[in-house]
């Protein structure tokens, strides 16, 4: 298996623009998680899905952030409009039930200028 | 929810020496404790985990110990090598329904000096 695949690896955008991050979980995994990592706040869970359904989005910082999972093999995290303080590395992870096989992708480094 | 504290934040050791990183957790119901290694430019990778029904688990040079009474668990790396240099994160599950949501410690930057 190729693991959790994220794209793009790097994204540089101007403030106010829309940004879309993509994730392909490991085939067969029921759970998908989006994290944000910064030096100041460490790894923060933003939202997670179970069988494509959003279960807990309490970590999403504000309405500018939204996430979707239209099918079992694809999820997006969208920021609209983006702001400089959104600059971070965003990770996607997937797992089976009870955390079995909990695996992170390589991340997307987002820079908003 | 779960609160996980990790110490130290930075650790430098000489090659061949041992390294120990400690974490404490708050939720006594937590039953799964993974450790992740994050190298520069990569996502965290699971290196070892322990469930609450055992007190210690070893995998070659890496071991994890768990003290449920004191609510702390530790990562032990023996005979350290330069390639062990990375950021290490502990984690513990947040009490919730069926999903394994993890709360992460703040990370330890381990540097192995040649």
Short mmCIF file of N, CA, C and O in Angstrom, two decimals, chain B residues 16-106:
data_model
loop_
_atom_site.label_atom_id
_atom_site.label_comp_id
_atom_site.label_asym_id
_atom_site.label_seq_id
_atom_site.Cartn_x
_atom_site.Cartn_y
_atom_site.Cartn_z
N UNK B 16 25.47 6.16 21.15
CA UNK B 16 25.73 5.00 21.97
C UNK B 16 25.09 5.07 23.35
O UNK B 16 24.88 4.03 24.00
N UNK B 17 24.78 6.28 23.80
CA UNK B 17 24.10 6.44 25.08
C UNK B 17 22.60 6.16 24.92
O UNK B 17 22.10 6.00 23.81
N UNK B 18 21.92 6.11 26.08
CA UNK B 18 20.47 5.90 26.08
C UNK B 18 19.73 7.23 26.16
O UNK B 18 20.27 8.22 26.66
N UNK B 19 18.51 7.23 25.66
CA UNK B 19 17.64 8.41 25.73
C UNK B 19 16.30 7.98 26.31
O UNK B 19 15.79 6.91 25.98
N UNK B 20 15.77 8.82 27.19
CA UNK B 20 14.48 8.54 27.81
C UNK B 20 13.59 9.77 27.69
O UNK B 20 14.00 10.88 28.03
N UNK B 21 12.39 9.57 27.21
CA UNK B 21 11.39 10.63 27.09
C UNK B 21 10.16 10.20 27.87
O UNK B 21 9.73 9.06 27.76
N UNK B 22 9.60 11.15 28.64
CA UNK B 22 8.50 10.79 29.53
C UNK B 22 7.24 11.57 29.21
O UNK B 22 7.30 12.75 28.84
N UNK B 23 6.12 10.92 29.39
CA UNK B 23 4.82 11.57 29.20
C UNK B 23 3.88 11.22 30.33
O UNK B 23 3.92 10.09 30.84
N UNK B 24 3.06 12.17 30.71
CA UNK B 24 2.00 11.92 31.68
C UNK B 24 0.66 12.19 31.01
O UNK B 24 0.57 13.01 30.09
N UNK B 25 -0.36 11.48 31.46
CA UNK B 25 -1.68 11.67 30.90
C UNK B 25 -2.68 11.84 32.03
O UNK B 25 -2.40 11.51 33.19
N UNK B 26 -3.85 12.35 31.70
CA UNK B 26 -4.80 12.70 32.76
C UNK B 26 -5.99 11.75 32.85
O UNK B 26 -6.56 11.58 33.93
N UNK B 27 -6.35 11.13 31.74
CA UNK B 27 -7.57 10.31 31.71
C UNK B 27 -7.24 8.87 32.11
O UNK B 27 -6.59 8.15 31.35
N UNK B 28 -7.69 8.46 33.27
CA UNK B 28 -7.38 7.12 33.76
C UNK B 28 -8.01 6.02 32.90
O UNK B 28 -7.64 4.86 33.00
N UNK B 29 -8.96 6.40 32.06
CA UNK B 29 -9.60 5.41 31.18
C UNK B 29 -8.78 5.14 29.92
O UNK B 29 -9.08 4.20 29.17
N UNK B 30 -7.76 5.94 29.67
CA UNK B 30 -6.94 5.75 28.47
C UNK B 30 -6.29 4.37 28.49
O UNK B 30 -5.79 3.93 29.54
N UNK B 31 -6.27 3.71 27.34
CA UNK B 31 -5.78 2.33 27.31
C UNK B 31 -4.83 2.05 26.15
O UNK B 31 -4.51 0.91 25.87
N UNK B 32 -4.41 3.09 25.46
CA UNK B 32 -3.54 2.88 24.31
C UNK B 32 -2.57 4.05 24.22
O UNK B 32 -3.00 5.21 24.26
N UNK B 33 -1.27 3.76 24.12
CA UNK B 33 -0.26 4.81 24.19
C UNK B 33 0.79 4.60 23.09
O UNK B 33 1.70 3.81 23.25
N UNK B 34 0.64 5.32 21.99
CA UNK B 34 1.61 5.19 20.91
C UNK B 34 2.70 6.24 21.00
O UNK B 34 2.53 7.31 21.61
N UNK B 35 3.81 5.94 20.37
CA UNK B 35 4.91 6.89 20.21
C UNK B 35 5.18 7.05 18.72
O UNK B 35 5.22 6.07 17.97
N UNK B 36 5.38 8.31 18.33
CA UNK B 36 5.62 8.62 16.93
C UNK B 36 6.97 9.31 16.80
O UNK B 36 7.39 10.07 17.66
N UNK B 37 7.62 9.04 15.67
CA UNK B 37 8.89 9.69 15.33
C UNK B 37 8.65 10.54 14.09
O UNK B 37 8.10 10.04 13.09
N UNK B 38 9.03 11.81 14.15
CA UNK B 38 8.85 12.68 13.00
C UNK B 38 10.20 13.22 12.55
O UNK B 38 10.86 13.97 13.27
N UNK B 39 10.59 12.83 11.36
CA UNK B 39 11.82 13.34 10.77
C UNK B 39 11.49 14.59 9.96
O UNK B 39 10.34 14.81 9.56
N UNK B 40 12.51 15.38 9.69
CA UNK B 40 12.32 16.66 9.02
C UNK B 40 11.61 16.48 7.68
O UNK B 40 12.03 15.65 6.86
N UNK B 41 10.55 17.21 7.49
CA UNK B 41 9.84 17.17 6.22
C UNK B 41 8.93 15.98 6.03
O UNK B 41 8.40 15.76 4.94
N UNK B 42 8.73 15.20 7.09
CA UNK B 42 7.88 14.02 6.98
C UNK B 42 6.78 14.03 8.03
O UNK B 42 6.82 14.81 8.97
N UNK B 43 5.80 13.18 7.82
CA UNK B 43 4.75 13.05 8.81
C UNK B 43 5.18 12.15 9.95
O UNK B 43 6.13 11.39 9.82
N UNK B 44 4.51 12.25 11.08
CA UNK B 44 4.82 11.36 12.22
C UNK B 44 4.63 9.91 11.82
O UNK B 44 3.65 9.56 11.15
N UNK B 45 5.56 9.07 12.26
CA UNK B 45 5.46 7.64 11.97
C UNK B 45 5.43 6.86 13.28
O UNK B 45 6.26 7.10 14.17
N UNK B 46 4.49 5.95 13.38
CA UNK B 46 4.38 5.12 14.58
C UNK B 46 5.62 4.24 14.72
O UNK B 46 6.00 3.54 13.78
N UNK B 47 6.25 4.28 15.89
CA UNK B 47 7.44 3.46 16.10
C UNK B 47 7.19 2.35 17.12
O UNK B 47 7.78 1.27 17.04
N UNK B 48 6.33 2.61 18.08
CA UNK B 48 6.00 1.59 19.06
C UNK B 48 4.75 2.05 19.80
O UNK B 48 4.47 3.25 19.88
N UNK B 49 3.98 1.10 20.30
CA UNK B 49 2.81 1.45 21.09
C UNK B 49 2.63 0.41 22.19
O UNK B 49 3.22 -0.67 22.16
N UNK B 50 1.82 0.76 23.16
CA UNK B 50 1.58 -0.14 24.28
C UNK B 50 0.13 0.00 24.71
O UNK B 50 -0.44 1.10 24.69
N UNK B 51 -0.45 -1.13 25.06
CA UNK B 51 -1.81 -1.10 25.57
C UNK B 51 -1.76 -1.29 27.08
O UNK B 51 -0.79 -1.81 27.62
N UNK B 52 -2.84 -0.91 27.73
CA UNK B 52 -2.79 -0.78 29.19
C UNK B 52 -2.75 -2.11 29.92
O UNK B 52 -2.63 -2.13 31.14
N UNK B 53 -2.85 -3.22 29.21
CA UNK B 53 -2.82 -4.50 29.89
C UNK B 53 -1.38 -5.05 30.06
O UNK B 53 -1.19 -6.13 30.60
N UNK B 54 -0.39 -4.28 29.60
CA UNK B 54 1.00 -4.66 29.79
C UNK B 54 1.78 -3.48 30.35
O UNK B 54 1.37 -2.33 30.20
N UNK B 55 2.90 -3.78 30.99
CA UNK B 55 3.68 -2.71 31.60
C UNK B 55 4.89 -2.30 30.79
O UNK B 55 5.42 -1.21 30.99
N UNK B 56 5.31 -3.17 29.85
CA UNK B 56 6.50 -2.86 29.07
C UNK B 56 6.43 -3.60 27.74
O UNK B 56 5.90 -4.71 27.64
N UNK B 57 6.98 -2.95 26.73
CA UNK B 57 7.06 -3.56 25.40
C UNK B 57 8.36 -3.15 24.76
O UNK B 57 8.76 -1.99 24.87
N UNK B 58 9.02 -4.11 24.12
CA UNK B 58 10.33 -3.82 23.50
C UNK B 58 10.31 -4.17 22.03
O UNK B 58 9.64 -5.12 21.61
N UNK B 59 11.05 -3.40 21.26
CA UNK B 59 11.25 -3.69 19.85
C UNK B 59 12.67 -3.27 19.51
O UNK B 59 12.94 -2.11 19.25
N UNK B 60 13.58 -4.21 19.55
CA UNK B 60 14.99 -3.98 19.29
C UNK B 60 15.53 -2.93 20.26
O UNK B 60 15.56 -3.17 21.47
N UNK B 61 15.94 -1.77 19.77
CA UNK B 61 16.55 -0.77 20.67
C UNK B 61 15.52 0.14 21.32
O UNK B 61 15.88 1.04 22.08
N UNK B 62 14.28 -0.06 21.02
CA UNK B 62 13.23 0.83 21.53
C UNK B 62 12.35 0.07 22.52
O UNK B 62 12.01 -1.09 22.28
N UNK B 63 12.00 0.72 23.61
CA UNK B 63 11.09 0.13 24.58
C UNK B 63 10.16 1.21 25.11
O UNK B 63 10.50 2.40 25.12
N UNK B 64 8.98 0.80 25.51
CA UNK B 64 8.04 1.72 26.14
C UNK B 64 7.59 1.06 27.44
O UNK B 64 7.34 -0.14 27.50
N UNK B 65 7.53 1.87 28.50
CA UNK B 65 7.04 1.40 29.79
C UNK B 65 5.82 2.20 30.18
O UNK B 65 5.69 3.37 29.82
N UNK B 66 4.93 1.57 30.91
CA UNK B 66 3.68 2.21 31.30
C UNK B 66 3.45 1.98 32.79
O UNK B 66 3.55 0.87 33.28
N UNK B 67 3.15 3.06 33.49
CA UNK B 67 2.77 3.00 34.89
C UNK B 67 1.36 3.56 35.00
O UNK B 67 1.16 4.78 35.02
N UNK B 68 0.39 2.68 35.05
CA UNK B 68 -1.01 3.11 35.06
C UNK B 68 -1.37 3.83 36.34
O UNK B 68 -2.18 4.75 36.34
N UNK B 69 -0.78 3.41 37.44
CA UNK B 69 -1.10 4.04 38.72
C UNK B 69 -0.69 5.50 38.73
O UNK B 69 -1.45 6.38 39.15
N UNK B 70 0.51 5.73 38.25
CA UNK B 70 1.03 7.10 38.21
C UNK B 70 0.60 7.84 36.95
O UNK B 70 0.85 9.04 36.83
N UNK B 71 0.00 7.14 36.01
CA UNK B 71 -0.45 7.72 34.74
C UNK B 71 0.70 8.36 33.98
O UNK B 71 0.63 9.53 33.59
N UNK B 72 1.76 7.57 33.82
CA UNK B 72 2.81 8.04 32.94
C UNK B 72 3.41 6.88 32.15
O UNK B 72 3.33 5.72 32.55
N UNK B 73 3.96 7.23 31.01
CA UNK B 73 4.60 6.23 30.14
C UNK B 73 5.84 6.86 29.52
O UNK B 73 5.93 8.08 29.38
N UNK B 74 6.80 6.02 29.23
CA UNK B 74 8.11 6.51 28.80
C UNK B 74 8.62 5.74 27.59
O UNK B 74 8.34 4.56 27.43
N UNK B 75 9.39 6.45 26.78
CA UNK B 75 10.07 5.86 25.63
C UNK B 75 11.55 5.75 25.96
O UNK B 75 12.15 6.73 26.42
N UNK B 76 12.11 4.58 25.75
CA UNK B 76 13.52 4.35 26.02
C UNK B 76 14.20 3.92 24.72
O UNK B 76 13.75 2.97 24.08
N UNK B 77 15.25 4.64 24.35
CA UNK B 77 16.03 4.26 23.17
C UNK B 77 17.45 3.95 23.66
O UNK B 77 18.10 4.80 24.28
N UNK B 78 17.90 2.74 23.41
CA UNK B 78 19.25 2.35 23.83
C UNK B 78 20.19 2.38 22.63
O UNK B 78 19.75 2.34 21.47
N UNK B 79 21.48 2.46 22.93
CA UNK B 79 22.52 2.47 21.88
C UNK B 79 22.14 3.44 20.76
O UNK B 79 22.09 3.06 19.58
N UNK B 80 21.90 4.67 21.13
CA UNK B 80 21.42 5.65 20.15
C UNK B 80 22.38 5.83 19.00
O UNK B 80 23.61 5.72 19.15
N UNK B 81 21.79 6.12 17.83
CA UNK B 81 22.55 6.33 16.60
C UNK B 81 22.12 7.67 16.00
O UNK B 81 21.03 8.16 16.29
N UNK B 82 22.97 8.27 15.18
CA UNK B 82 22.61 9.57 14.59
C UNK B 82 21.26 9.56 13.89
O UNK B 82 20.54 10.57 13.94
N UNK B 83 20.88 8.44 13.28
CA UNK B 83 19.59 8.40 12.58
C UNK B 83 18.39 8.38 13.53
O UNK B 83 17.24 8.47 13.09
N UNK B 84 18.66 8.28 14.83
CA UNK B 84 17.58 8.41 15.81
C UNK B 84 17.20 9.87 16.03
O UNK B 84 16.18 10.17 16.67
N UNK B 85 18.02 10.79 15.55
CA UNK B 85 17.73 12.22 15.71
C UNK B 85 16.43 12.57 14.98
O UNK B 85 16.30 12.32 13.78
N UNK B 86 15.49 13.11 15.73
CA UNK B 86 14.16 13.43 15.19
C UNK B 86 13.34 14.04 16.32
O UNK B 86 13.83 14.19 17.44
N UNK B 87 12.10 14.40 16.00
CA UNK B 87 11.15 14.81 17.04
C UNK B 87 10.27 13.62 17.38
O UNK B 87 9.76 12.95 16.48
N UNK B 88 10.13 13.35 18.66
CA UNK B 88 9.33 12.23 19.12
C UNK B 88 8.10 12.75 19.84
O UNK B 88 8.18 13.67 20.66
N UNK B 89 6.96 12.16 19.53
CA UNK B 89 5.69 12.54 20.13
C UNK B 89 5.07 11.34 20.83
O UNK B 89 5.01 10.25 20.26
N UNK B 90 4.59 11.57 22.04
CA UNK B 90 3.73 10.58 22.67
C UNK B 90 2.29 10.98 22.40
O UNK B 90 2.01 12.11 22.02
N UNK B 91 1.38 10.06 22.62
CA UNK B 91 -0.03 10.35 22.41
C UNK B 91 -0.88 9.46 23.28
O UNK B 91 -0.44 8.38 23.72
N UNK B 92 -2.08 9.92 23.55
CA UNK B 92 -3.04 9.14 24.32
C UNK B 92 -4.42 9.43 23.75
O UNK B 92 -4.65 10.51 23.22
N UNK B 93 -5.32 8.47 23.84
CA UNK B 93 -6.64 8.67 23.23
C UNK B 93 -7.52 9.59 24.06
O UNK B 93 -7.48 9.60 25.28
N UNK B 94 -8.29 10.38 23.33
CA UNK B 94 -9.32 11.20 23.96
C UNK B 94 -10.52 10.30 24.20
O UNK B 94 -10.91 9.55 23.31
N UNK B 95 -11.10 10.39 25.36
CA UNK B 95 -12.29 9.59 25.65
C UNK B 95 -13.43 10.06 24.77
O UNK B 95 -13.85 11.20 24.83
N UNK B 96 -13.89 9.16 23.92
CA UNK B 96 -15.01 9.49 23.08
C UNK B 96 -15.66 8.18 22.66
O UNK B 96 -15.29 7.13 23.16
N UNK B 97 -16.57 8.24 21.76
CA UNK B 97 -17.32 7.05 21.37
C UNK B 97 -16.47 5.95 20.80
O UNK B 97 -15.72 5.29 21.50
N UNK B 98 -16.52 5.80 19.50
CA UNK B 98 -15.86 4.65 18.90
C UNK B 98 -14.52 4.99 18.28
O UNK B 98 -13.72 4.12 18.02
N UNK B 99 -14.27 6.25 18.04
CA UNK B 99 -13.06 6.59 17.30
C UNK B 99 -11.85 6.69 18.20
O UNK B 99 -11.94 7.01 19.38
N UNK B 100 -10.69 6.41 17.61
CA UNK B 100 -9.44 6.58 18.32
C UNK B 100 -8.89 7.95 17.98
O UNK B 100 -8.11 8.10 17.05
N UNK B 101 -9.37 8.98 18.68
CA UNK B 101 -8.78 10.29 18.54
C UNK B 101 -7.61 10.37 19.48
O UNK B 101 -7.70 9.94 20.61
N UNK B 102 -6.53 10.91 19.01
CA UNK B 102 -5.33 11.01 19.82
C UNK B 102 -5.03 12.44 20.21
O UNK B 102 -5.14 13.35 19.39
N UNK B 103 -4.65 12.62 21.46
CA UNK B 103 -4.07 13.88 21.92
C UNK B 103 -2.57 13.69 21.98
O UNK B 103 -2.10 12.71 22.57
N UNK B 104 -1.82 14.61 21.39
CA UNK B 104 -0.38 14.47 21.30
C UNK B 104 0.32 15.32 22.35
O UNK B 104 -0.13 16.40 22.71
N UNK B 105 1.46 14.81 22.82
CA UNK B 105 2.34 15.63 23.61
C UNK B 105 2.98 16.71 22.75
O UNK B 105 2.81 16.72 21.53
N UNK B 106 3.71 17.59 23.38
CA UNK B 106 4.28 18.74 22.68
C UNK B 106 5.55 18.40 21.90
O UNK B 106 6.08 19.24 21.18
#
